[in-house]
Tab-separated table of C-alpha atoms in Angstrom:
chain	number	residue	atom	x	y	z
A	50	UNK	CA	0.000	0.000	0.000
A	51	UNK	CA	1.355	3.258	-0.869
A	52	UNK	CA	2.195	6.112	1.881
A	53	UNK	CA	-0.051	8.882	1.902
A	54	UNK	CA	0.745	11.854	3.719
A	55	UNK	CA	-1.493	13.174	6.615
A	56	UNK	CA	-1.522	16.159	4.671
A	57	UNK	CA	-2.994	14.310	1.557
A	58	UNK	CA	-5.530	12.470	3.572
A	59	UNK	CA	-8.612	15.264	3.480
A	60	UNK	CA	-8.578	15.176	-0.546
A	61	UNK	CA	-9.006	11.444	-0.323
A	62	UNK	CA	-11.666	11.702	1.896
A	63	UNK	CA	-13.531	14.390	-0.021
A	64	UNK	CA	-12.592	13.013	-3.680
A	65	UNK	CA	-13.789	9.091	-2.244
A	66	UNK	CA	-17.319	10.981	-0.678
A	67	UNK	CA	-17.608	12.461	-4.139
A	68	UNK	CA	-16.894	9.636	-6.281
A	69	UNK	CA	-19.697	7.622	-3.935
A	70	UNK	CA	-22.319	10.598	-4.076
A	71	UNK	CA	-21.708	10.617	-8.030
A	72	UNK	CA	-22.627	6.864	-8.395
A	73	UNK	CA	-25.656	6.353	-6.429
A	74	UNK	CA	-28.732	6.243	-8.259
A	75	UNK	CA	-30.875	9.552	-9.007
A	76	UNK	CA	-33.395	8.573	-6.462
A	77	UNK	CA	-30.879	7.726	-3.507
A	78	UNK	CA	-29.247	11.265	-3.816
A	79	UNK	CA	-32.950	13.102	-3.465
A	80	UNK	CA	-33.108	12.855	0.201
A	81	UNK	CA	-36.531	12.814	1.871
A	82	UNK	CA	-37.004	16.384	3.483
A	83	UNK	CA	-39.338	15.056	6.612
A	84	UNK	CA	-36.495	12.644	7.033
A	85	UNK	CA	-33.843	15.877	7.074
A	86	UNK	CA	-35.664	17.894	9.709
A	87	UNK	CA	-35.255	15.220	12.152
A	88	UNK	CA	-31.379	15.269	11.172
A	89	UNK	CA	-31.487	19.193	11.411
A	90	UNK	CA	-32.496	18.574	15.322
A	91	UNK	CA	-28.697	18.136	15.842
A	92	UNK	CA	-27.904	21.471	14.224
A	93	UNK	CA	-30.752	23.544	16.028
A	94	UNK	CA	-27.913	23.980	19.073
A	95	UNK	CA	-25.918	26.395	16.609
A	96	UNK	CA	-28.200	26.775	13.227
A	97	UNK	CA	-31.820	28.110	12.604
A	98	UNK	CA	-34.083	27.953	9.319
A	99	UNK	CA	-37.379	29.937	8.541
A	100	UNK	CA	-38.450	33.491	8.340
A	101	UNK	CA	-37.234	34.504	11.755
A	102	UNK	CA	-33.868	32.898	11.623
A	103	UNK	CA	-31.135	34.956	13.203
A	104	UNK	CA	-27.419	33.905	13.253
A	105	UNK	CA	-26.527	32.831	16.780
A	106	UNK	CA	-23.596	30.169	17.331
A	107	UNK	CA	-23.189	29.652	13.464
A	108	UNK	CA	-25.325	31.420	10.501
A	109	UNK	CA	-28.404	30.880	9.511
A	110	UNK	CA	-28.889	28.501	7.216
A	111	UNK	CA	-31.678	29.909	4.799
A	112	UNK	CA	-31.155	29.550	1.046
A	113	UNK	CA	-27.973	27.564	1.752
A	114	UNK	CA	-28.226	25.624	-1.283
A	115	UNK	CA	-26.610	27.140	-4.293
A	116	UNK	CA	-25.748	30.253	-2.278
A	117	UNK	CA	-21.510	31.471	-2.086
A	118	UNK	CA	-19.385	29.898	0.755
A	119	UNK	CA	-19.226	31.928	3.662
A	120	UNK	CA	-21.915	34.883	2.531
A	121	UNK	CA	-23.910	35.209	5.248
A	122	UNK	CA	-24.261	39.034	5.841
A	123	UNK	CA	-23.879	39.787	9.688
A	124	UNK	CA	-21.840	36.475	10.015
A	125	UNK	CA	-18.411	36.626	11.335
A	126	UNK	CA	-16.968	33.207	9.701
A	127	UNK	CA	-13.488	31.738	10.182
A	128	UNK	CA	-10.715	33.117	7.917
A	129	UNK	CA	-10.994	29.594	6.005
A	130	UNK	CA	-14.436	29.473	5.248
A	131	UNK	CA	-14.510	32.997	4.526
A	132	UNK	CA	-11.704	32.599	1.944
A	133	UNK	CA	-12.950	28.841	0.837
A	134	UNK	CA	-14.762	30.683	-2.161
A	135	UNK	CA	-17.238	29.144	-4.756
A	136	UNK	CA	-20.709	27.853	-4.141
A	137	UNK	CA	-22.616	25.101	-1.979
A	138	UNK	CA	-23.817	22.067	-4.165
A	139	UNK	CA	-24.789	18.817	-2.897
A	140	UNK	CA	-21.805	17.341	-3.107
A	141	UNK	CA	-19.653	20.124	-1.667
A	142	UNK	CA	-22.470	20.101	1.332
A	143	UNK	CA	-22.385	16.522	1.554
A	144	UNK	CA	-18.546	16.663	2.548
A	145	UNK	CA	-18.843	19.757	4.758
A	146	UNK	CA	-21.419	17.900	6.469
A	147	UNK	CA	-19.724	14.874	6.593
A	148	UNK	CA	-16.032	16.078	8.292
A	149	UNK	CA	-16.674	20.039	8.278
A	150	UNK	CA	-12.908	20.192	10.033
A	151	UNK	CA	-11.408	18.023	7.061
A	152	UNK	CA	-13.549	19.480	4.377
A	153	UNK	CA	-12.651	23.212	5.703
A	154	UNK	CA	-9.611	23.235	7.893
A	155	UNK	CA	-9.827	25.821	10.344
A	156	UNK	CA	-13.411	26.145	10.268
A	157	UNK	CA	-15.039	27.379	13.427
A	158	UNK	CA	-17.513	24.684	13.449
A	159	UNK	CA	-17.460	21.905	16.262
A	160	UNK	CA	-20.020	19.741	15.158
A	161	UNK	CA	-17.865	16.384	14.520
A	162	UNK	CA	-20.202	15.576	10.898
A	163	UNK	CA	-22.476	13.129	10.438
A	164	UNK	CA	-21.660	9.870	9.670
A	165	UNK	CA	-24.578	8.132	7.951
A	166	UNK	CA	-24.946	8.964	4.593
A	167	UNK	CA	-28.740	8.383	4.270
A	168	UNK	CA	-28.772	11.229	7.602
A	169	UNK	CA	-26.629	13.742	5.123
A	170	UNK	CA	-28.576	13.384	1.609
A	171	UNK	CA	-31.968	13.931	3.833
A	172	UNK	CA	-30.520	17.434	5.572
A	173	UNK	CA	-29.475	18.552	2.389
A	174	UNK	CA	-33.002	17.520	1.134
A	175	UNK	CA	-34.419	19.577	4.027
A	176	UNK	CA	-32.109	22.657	3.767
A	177	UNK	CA	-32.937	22.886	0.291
A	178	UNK	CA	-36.228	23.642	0.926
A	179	UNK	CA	-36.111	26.958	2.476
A	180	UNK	CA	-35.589	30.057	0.075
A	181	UNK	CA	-32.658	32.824	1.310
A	182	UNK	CA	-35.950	34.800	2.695
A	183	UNK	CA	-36.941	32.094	4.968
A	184	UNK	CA	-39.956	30.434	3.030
A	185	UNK	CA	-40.083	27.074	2.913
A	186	UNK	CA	-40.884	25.852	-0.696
A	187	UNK	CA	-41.656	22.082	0.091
């Protein structure tokens, strides 16, 4: 087995979640949204969703999907979030959510990630559905 680096072991991570998120059928990526809010209970501690979401702990976490790394207005991120640039898809998401601290080194948040796959397609599912205003669309 070849050595790999410690420093080389977050882009294996992230490019083997990828490469697993790309090859599951259509319907397995979808999530199920009732499925994600139960998952988003372990967020609620730091995160909030919906018209009156403030930032608190972390930012809020409306219109999330799609929207620019680290763009929060009012948010004070960590300096590498704030410079990790680009957008949120699913599959970035998925690896955030999976090892936020290997995805983003030096990001500011604690949560560990979430281990079961099924758990991360449904929050993503469930974040989708709320617009940047705070309307949930499904």
């Amino acid at each position: 087995m070849p050595h790999v680096s410690r420093a080389g072991i977050p882009a294996i991570l992230l490019s083997l979640f990828a490469f697993s998120a790309l090859n599951l059928p259509a319907a397995a990526q979808e999530g199920d949204a009732a499925a994600g809010k139960k998952v988003f209970g372990k967020c609620q501690a730091c995160h909030q969703l919906g018209e009156s979401a403030r930032n608190t702990v972390g930012p809020q976490l409306n219109g999330l999907a799609r929207r620019a790394v680290g763009s929060v207005q009012g948010y004070r991120y960590s300096k590498a979030l704030a410079a990790a640039g680009g957008r949120w898809t699913d599959t970035r998401l998925a690896a955030f959510l999976a090892a936020p601290r290997t995805a983003v080194p030096g990001t500011k948040m604690a949560f560990a990630g979430l281990r079961n796959a099924d758990d991360i397609r449904n929050l993503i599912a469930y974040l989708s559905g709320f617009e940047a205003s705070g309307a949930q669309v499904n």
